[in-house]
Amino acid sequence: MTRQMIVGMHLGNGYGNLPGAWRAPLVDPRSYTSFDAKVRHAQAAERGKLQFLFLPDGPTHVGDIENEPPRFNLDVMVTLAAVARETSRIGLVATGSTTFNEPFNLARQFKALDVMSHGRAGWNAVTSSGQDVAANYGQRVLSSPERYGRAHETIQLVQSLWGSWGKTAWMHDKATGRFADADQIVPINMGGNFVASRGPLYIPPSEQGQPVVFHAGGSANALELAGRYASGVIGAAFTINDARAQRAAFREAAERAGRDPDELKFFAGLMTTIAKDKREGLDRRITLSGRISPQRASYLGQMLGLGLDPAQLDEPLSQEQLSKARPSAGDPRSANALRIASEGWTVRDVLAHGVIDYHPVVVGPAAEAADHMQEWFEAEAVDGFWVSPDTYEDGIDAFVDGVVPILQDRGPFHWEYEGTTLREHLGAPTQYGVDPRVTK
């Protein structure tokens, strides 16, 4: 069977992934609290046959609230509950911290979403290390061994709770009066150094059995966690070689855990501004985020070892500056930034290329985004992508109507959903309860 690309769509604050997206002409500035808007954006992604939506979460706000909205949804689970009722195929993946949530609550929320969506839920199980987040819960920041120790226990406990209602326990037999087989619904009575639960969880299986586990992170601890439990990794890589190395490391971690490495899919981030040409795309990005160009120019200067004058944003770097520029060894974005600056673009245009964004940025025609995705996929650097459009209101449609048909015509991306569940979209094996291979 031909290997095919898996594509997810980042669904964030209702506006998009540029700081000024909320002010874009077609965007309703009230979309932050509009679940109708989020449903509409999800339906656009499903129209493009994308396999999942990804909702990150950060229960804190540290930013310029005076001028920019928070980056996250009001509540990821409420958002996906709304989306679940108005979509039928696309997977629904949300972040839930193992650090500040109790396993029983996580198990109940995600399995209820899985049942509601008929088997489309995924849990991005991550740890939390920010002092601002810890303060909101009245707790201290845990050490890395504590955070990941709790994460391992939490995932095993959550999966045990998911499996505590037997597969065939729900009888709902009106004639005999038997609602369920009580012998198949039993407490788990599990506990460790960090978490515990008696159980059982009183929710029957969905069409895919139970939610799919994802993980985001690149540390040694993250490799071990994803290798043992995850079917998908929400990744970040700035070069094709970096992505290939990360994917290989996660696959090796899965093998060490006794799993088939093909069970673990690696998704790199990609940010898009789809336009008829690069100039139009750059102008669009400048219009939306140009207010912060002076601050970003200062950061760009640090990346290149230069002092950049904010008053000269509309001038290219001089030959003297280019000769002195040195990419920062500690920042994988800096070599790309210098390459683009060397092409003669103004500093403002260099920034509009997205050289200091969190993921690679494609600005311009749909074919350029398709080229990037196909090159990385065919080089086995990724199994797919999670895409962050500049604005949701028209950026998702631009991707779906421009990039997706190109990938379909070329072959890497499917024409139609082959299954109905997230597990089927990912090619993840059947699992109910804990995986007996990795519970040691």
XYZ file of C-alpha atoms in Angstrom:
440
model
C 0.000 0.000 0.000
C 1.388 3.407 -1.005
C 2.442 5.568 1.936
C 0.243 8.665 2.149
C 0.624 12.019 3.829
C -1.431 12.868 6.929
C -2.348 16.520 7.404
C -3.770 18.247 10.459
C -4.913 21.834 10.926
C -4.061 23.981 13.928
C -7.249 25.501 15.378
C -6.439 28.228 17.861
C -8.041 31.447 19.044
C -10.615 31.933 16.279
C -8.518 34.394 14.255
C -5.325 32.845 12.911
C -1.618 32.535 13.537
C -0.384 36.053 12.862
C -0.500 38.526 15.759
C -2.766 40.912 13.834
C -5.063 38.269 12.324
C -7.983 39.528 14.400
C -7.854 42.805 12.444
C -7.876 41.234 8.964
C -10.640 42.593 6.664
C -12.664 39.371 6.450
C -12.299 38.448 10.133
C -15.040 39.148 12.657
C -13.194 40.626 15.670
C -15.617 38.769 17.954
C -14.508 35.347 16.670
C -12.531 34.776 19.879
C -15.771 33.856 21.666
C -17.660 32.535 18.633
C -18.069 28.785 18.540
C -19.914 29.200 15.247
C -16.671 30.568 13.769
C -14.664 27.634 15.092
C -17.194 25.177 13.680
C -17.015 26.938 10.314
C -13.218 26.719 10.305
C -13.344 23.009 11.209
C -15.819 22.335 8.415
C -13.500 24.048 5.932
C -10.657 21.733 7.000
C -12.933 18.702 6.720
C -13.947 19.791 3.227
C -10.262 19.415 2.325
C -10.216 15.848 3.740
C -7.671 16.806 6.396
C -7.251 14.018 8.920
C -7.300 15.966 12.181
C -7.642 19.286 13.941
C -5.073 20.118 16.603
C -5.922 22.384 19.529
C -2.984 23.313 21.749
C -3.761 24.618 25.218
C -2.033 26.838 27.736
C -4.089 27.729 30.821
C -2.360 31.086 31.214
C -1.880 34.368 29.418
C 1.424 36.189 29.190
C 1.337 38.656 26.344
C 0.214 42.008 25.007
C -3.501 41.741 25.826
C -3.832 45.460 25.036
C -3.204 44.795 21.346
C -3.329 41.039 20.746
C -5.746 38.254 21.722
C -4.637 35.205 23.708
C -3.324 32.447 21.440
C -5.537 29.631 22.726
C -9.173 28.574 22.656
C -11.500 29.549 25.468
C -11.620 25.842 26.349
C -10.357 23.106 24.059
C -12.831 20.452 25.163
C -15.884 22.720 24.876
C -14.670 23.826 21.442
C -14.261 20.251 20.215
C -17.637 19.259 21.627
C -19.184 21.991 19.469
C -17.124 20.921 16.458
C -17.944 17.230 16.971
C -21.658 17.882 16.494
C -21.137 19.706 13.185
C -18.516 17.494 11.520
C -18.439 13.790 10.714
C -14.951 12.637 9.697
C -12.116 14.919 10.776
C -10.165 13.890 13.884
C -10.311 16.045 17.027
C -7.032 16.326 18.957
C -6.725 18.495 22.068
C -3.954 19.104 24.561
C -4.467 18.049 28.169
C -1.665 18.510 30.693
C -0.662 15.522 32.783
C 0.890 17.903 35.321
C -2.140 19.878 36.510
C -5.061 17.562 35.689
C -6.268 14.522 37.576
C -6.292 11.306 35.517
C -9.964 10.552 36.184
C -11.000 13.949 34.816
C -8.824 13.512 31.716
C -10.142 9.998 31.144
C -13.764 11.067 31.443
C -13.504 14.191 29.279
C -11.616 12.616 26.401
C -13.618 9.395 26.314
C -16.887 11.341 26.421
C -15.638 13.384 23.440
C -14.649 10.141 21.710
C -18.146 8.707 22.150
C -19.786 11.993 21.096
C -17.661 12.163 17.924
C -18.060 8.454 17.074
C -14.388 7.654 17.525
C -12.551 10.792 16.396
C -10.886 12.006 19.624
C -7.179 12.296 20.351
C -5.401 13.364 23.542
C -2.152 15.327 23.230
C -0.682 14.291 26.574
C 1.975 16.802 27.622
C 3.698 18.022 30.750
C 3.634 21.651 31.949
C 6.743 23.473 33.106
C 5.804 27.159 33.088
C 5.820 29.057 36.360
C 2.861 31.133 35.131
C 0.790 27.980 34.607
C 1.800 26.533 37.973
C 0.804 29.776 39.689
C -2.700 29.538 38.230
C -3.085 26.179 39.962
C -1.476 27.345 43.176
C 1.358 24.877 42.718
C 5.102 24.865 42.182
C 6.902 23.904 38.987
C 7.800 20.235 39.152
C 11.258 18.989 38.212
C 11.607 17.156 34.912
C 11.799 13.702 36.599
C 8.672 14.534 38.600
C 6.778 15.861 35.586
C 7.568 12.871 33.410
C 7.149 10.405 36.253
C 3.656 11.764 36.782
C 3.041 11.752 33.004
C 3.873 8.038 32.659
C 1.611 7.156 35.576
C -1.184 9.417 34.316
C -1.250 7.956 30.805
C -1.291 4.371 32.086
C -4.001 5.268 34.578
C -6.105 7.074 31.970
C -5.843 4.154 29.555
C -6.726 1.713 32.324
C -9.814 3.795 33.104
C -10.738 3.856 29.415
C -10.648 0.064 29.404
C -12.466 -0.379 32.721
C -15.830 -0.562 30.945
C -15.605 -3.874 29.093
C -15.909 -3.892 25.323
C -19.194 -5.820 25.349
C -20.455 -4.709 28.753
C -23.192 -2.400 27.505
C -26.209 -4.605 26.802
C -29.109 -2.087 26.991
C -31.525 -5.039 26.630
C -35.015 -3.722 27.295
C -36.595 -7.170 27.112
C -34.475 -8.655 29.925
C -33.943 -5.424 31.789
C -30.157 -5.793 31.730
C -28.523 -2.427 31.108
C -24.939 -3.673 31.413
C -22.875 -6.702 32.382
C -21.571 -5.675 35.794
C -18.819 -8.287 35.676
C -17.167 -6.343 32.822
C -17.235 -2.966 34.598
C -14.805 -3.149 37.466
C -12.555 -0.847 39.509
C -8.924 -0.610 38.474
C -7.508 0.297 41.921
C -4.285 1.705 40.486
C -1.851 4.038 42.160
C 1.761 5.141 41.951
C 4.054 7.806 43.334
C 2.049 10.682 41.845
C -1.525 9.696 40.942
C -4.152 7.087 41.780
C -7.740 6.155 40.999
C -10.195 3.494 42.054
C -12.387 3.598 38.938
C -14.146 2.303 36.978
C -14.981 4.883 34.327
C -18.649 4.654 33.443
C -18.384 5.288 29.676
C -18.622 2.518 27.056
C -16.191 2.276 24.099
C -16.521 4.389 20.974
C -16.265 3.182 17.404
C -12.463 3.315 17.719
C -12.496 1.902 21.239
C -10.760 4.761 23.017
C -8.992 8.040 22.144
C -5.628 8.101 20.402
C -2.635 9.429 22.373
C -0.385 12.167 20.930
C 2.638 13.895 22.448
C 4.519 17.141 21.782
C 8.141 17.665 22.737
C 11.670 16.766 21.728
C 13.627 16.024 24.902
C 14.952 12.599 25.881
C 12.022 12.274 28.282
C 9.603 13.209 25.501
C 11.121 10.563 23.220
C 10.586 7.875 25.845
C 7.027 8.972 26.594
C 6.002 9.154 22.932
C 7.805 5.916 22.131
C 5.794 4.052 24.751
C 2.317 5.505 24.309
C 1.814 7.888 21.369
C 0.443 7.325 17.890
C 1.255 10.879 16.808
C 3.941 13.444 17.616
C 3.214 17.158 17.236
C 6.680 18.278 16.190
C 8.689 21.374 15.331
C 11.551 21.271 12.818
C 13.115 24.079 10.782
C 15.067 22.003 8.267
C 14.444 18.783 6.426
C 17.513 17.201 8.047
C 16.329 18.197 11.504
C 12.899 16.696 10.796
C 14.430 13.468 9.465
C 16.592 13.112 12.580
C 13.659 13.766 14.915
C 11.415 11.293 13.132
C 14.123 8.633 13.263
C 14.653 9.244 16.989
C 10.952 8.826 17.756
C 10.748 5.674 15.648
C 13.748 4.231 17.498
C 12.069 5.079 20.812
C 8.962 3.180 19.728
C 11.091 0.161 18.816
C 12.809 0.256 22.210
C 9.375 0.151 23.804
C 8.514 -3.029 21.889
C 6.299 -1.367 19.296
C 6.311 -1.258 15.494
C 7.891 2.125 14.607
C 5.258 2.622 11.899
C 2.714 3.011 14.710
C 4.214 6.398 15.643
C 3.649 9.231 13.144
C 5.723 12.428 13.179
C 4.042 15.702 12.149
C 6.100 18.848 11.531
C 4.610 22.309 11.805
C 4.084 24.498 8.747
C 2.781 28.078 8.632
C 1.157 29.302 5.435
C 0.202 32.497 3.662
C -1.213 31.409 0.314
C -1.320 34.185 -2.303
C -1.033 34.564 -6.080
C 2.618 35.576 -5.721
C 5.214 36.221 -3.035
C 4.828 40.018 -3.115
C 1.114 39.794 -2.412
C 1.732 37.318 0.398
C 4.433 39.467 1.996
C 2.198 42.530 1.848
C -0.610 40.576 3.489
C 1.661 39.552 6.352
C 3.060 43.062 6.738
C -0.446 44.488 6.931
C -1.415 42.036 9.665
C 1.733 42.025 11.798
C 3.731 45.065 10.757
C 3.084 46.773 14.110
C 5.630 44.521 15.806
C 8.276 44.744 13.068
C 10.587 47.012 15.112
C 10.730 44.483 17.980
C 11.195 41.624 15.558
C 13.964 43.482 13.749
C 15.875 43.683 17.010
C 15.540 39.915 17.440
C 16.581 39.317 13.836
C 19.708 41.377 14.502
C 20.568 39.180 17.480
C 20.154 36.070 15.304
C 22.622 37.435 12.767
C 25.029 39.155 15.148
C 24.113 42.609 13.861
C 22.705 45.790 15.309
C 19.679 46.632 13.126
C 18.225 50.124 13.168
C 14.389 50.037 13.422
C 14.367 53.242 11.348
C 15.757 51.306 8.370
C 13.110 48.580 8.113
C 12.417 49.447 4.488
C 16.010 49.077 3.371
C 17.894 45.856 2.594
C 20.987 44.901 4.549
C 24.088 46.524 3.150
C 26.943 44.514 1.704
C 28.983 45.458 4.762
C 26.266 44.112 7.064
C 25.943 40.923 5.043
C 29.683 40.349 5.201
C 29.630 40.717 8.981
C 26.495 38.651 9.575
C 26.978 35.317 11.328
C 24.070 32.914 11.852
C 23.553 32.052 15.497
C 24.735 28.504 16.214
C 21.999 28.167 18.817
C 19.106 29.159 16.548
C 18.280 26.853 13.613
C 16.251 29.639 11.953
C 19.180 32.006 11.549
C 20.797 30.402 8.476
C 17.514 30.681 6.585
C 17.130 34.290 7.748
C 20.566 35.172 6.381
C 19.855 33.397 3.096
C 16.676 35.426 2.562
C 18.344 38.682 3.621
C 21.116 37.990 1.081
C 18.519 37.946 -1.701
C 18.122 41.731 -1.329
C 14.784 41.954 0.455
C 14.167 44.834 2.855
C 14.353 44.049 6.561
C 10.561 44.346 6.754
C 10.203 41.852 3.908
C 12.720 39.476 5.490
C 10.609 39.462 8.642
C 7.451 38.940 6.570
C 9.017 35.747 5.208
C 8.460 34.378 8.721
C 12.142 33.886 9.490
C 11.619 34.154 13.258
C 8.308 32.279 13.450
C 8.005 29.003 15.326
C 7.860 26.813 12.206
C 8.872 27.013 8.543
C 6.712 29.560 6.708
C 5.612 29.382 3.079
C 4.536 32.727 1.611
C 3.252 32.730 -1.959
C 1.547 30.422 -4.458
C -0.084 27.187 -3.348
C 2.400 25.175 -5.398
C 5.255 26.354 -3.167
C 3.530 24.977 -0.075
C 2.820 21.730 -1.909
C 6.474 21.527 -3.003
C 7.666 21.956 0.595
C 5.307 19.311 1.918
C 6.022 16.806 -0.836
C 9.790 17.209 -0.539
C 9.797 16.605 3.220
C 7.333 13.723 2.965
C 9.128 11.893 0.153
C 12.442 12.317 1.997
C 10.819 10.454 4.915
C 11.468 13.436 7.154
C 7.795 13.481 8.200
C 4.646 11.418 8.087
C 2.669 14.602 7.611
C 2.157 18.131 8.868
C 0.092 20.251 11.178
C -0.641 23.423 9.267
C -1.131 26.894 10.782
C -2.710 29.336 8.306
C -2.167 33.068 8.743
C -5.901 33.650 9.215
C -8.587 31.031 9.607
C -11.375 32.895 7.855
C -9.823 32.696 4.390
C -6.463 31.011 5.036
C -7.960 27.543 5.522
C -9.947 27.834 2.304
C -6.803 29.022 0.492
C -4.974 25.899 1.666
C -7.873 23.547 0.957
C -8.648 24.965 -2.474
C -5.045 25.590 -3.517
C -2.583 23.225 -1.851
C -4.724 20.124 -1.311
C -5.670 19.568 -4.997
C -2.013 19.806 -6.006
C -0.992 17.174 -3.450
C -3.909 14.972 -4.522
C -2.987 15.229 -8.208
C 0.654 14.426 -7.422
C -0.290 11.431 -5.294
C 0.943 11.987 -1.712
C -2.446 13.029 -0.283
C -5.686 11.069 -0.360
C -8.775 12.046 -2.344
C -11.294 10.814 0.204
C -11.515 9.613 3.795
C -10.914 5.863 3.831
C -12.258 5.420 7.361
C -14.448 7.161 9.893
C -12.255 7.225 13.027
C -9.061 9.045 13.944
C -7.363 5.702 14.554
C -8.174 4.730 10.965
C -6.968 8.087 9.618
C -3.593 7.548 11.321
C -3.291 3.845 10.597
C -2.999 3.299 14.355
C -3.588 -0.230 15.660
C -6.622 -1.184 17.687
C -6.176 -0.646 21.418
C -8.549 -0.816 24.379
C -7.174 -0.153 27.820
C -3.417 -0.202 28.341
C -0.998 -1.551 25.756
C 0.385 -4.760 27.332
C 3.703 -4.277 25.499
C 4.629 -1.055 27.285
C 3.230 -1.221 30.804
C 6.419 -2.418 32.517
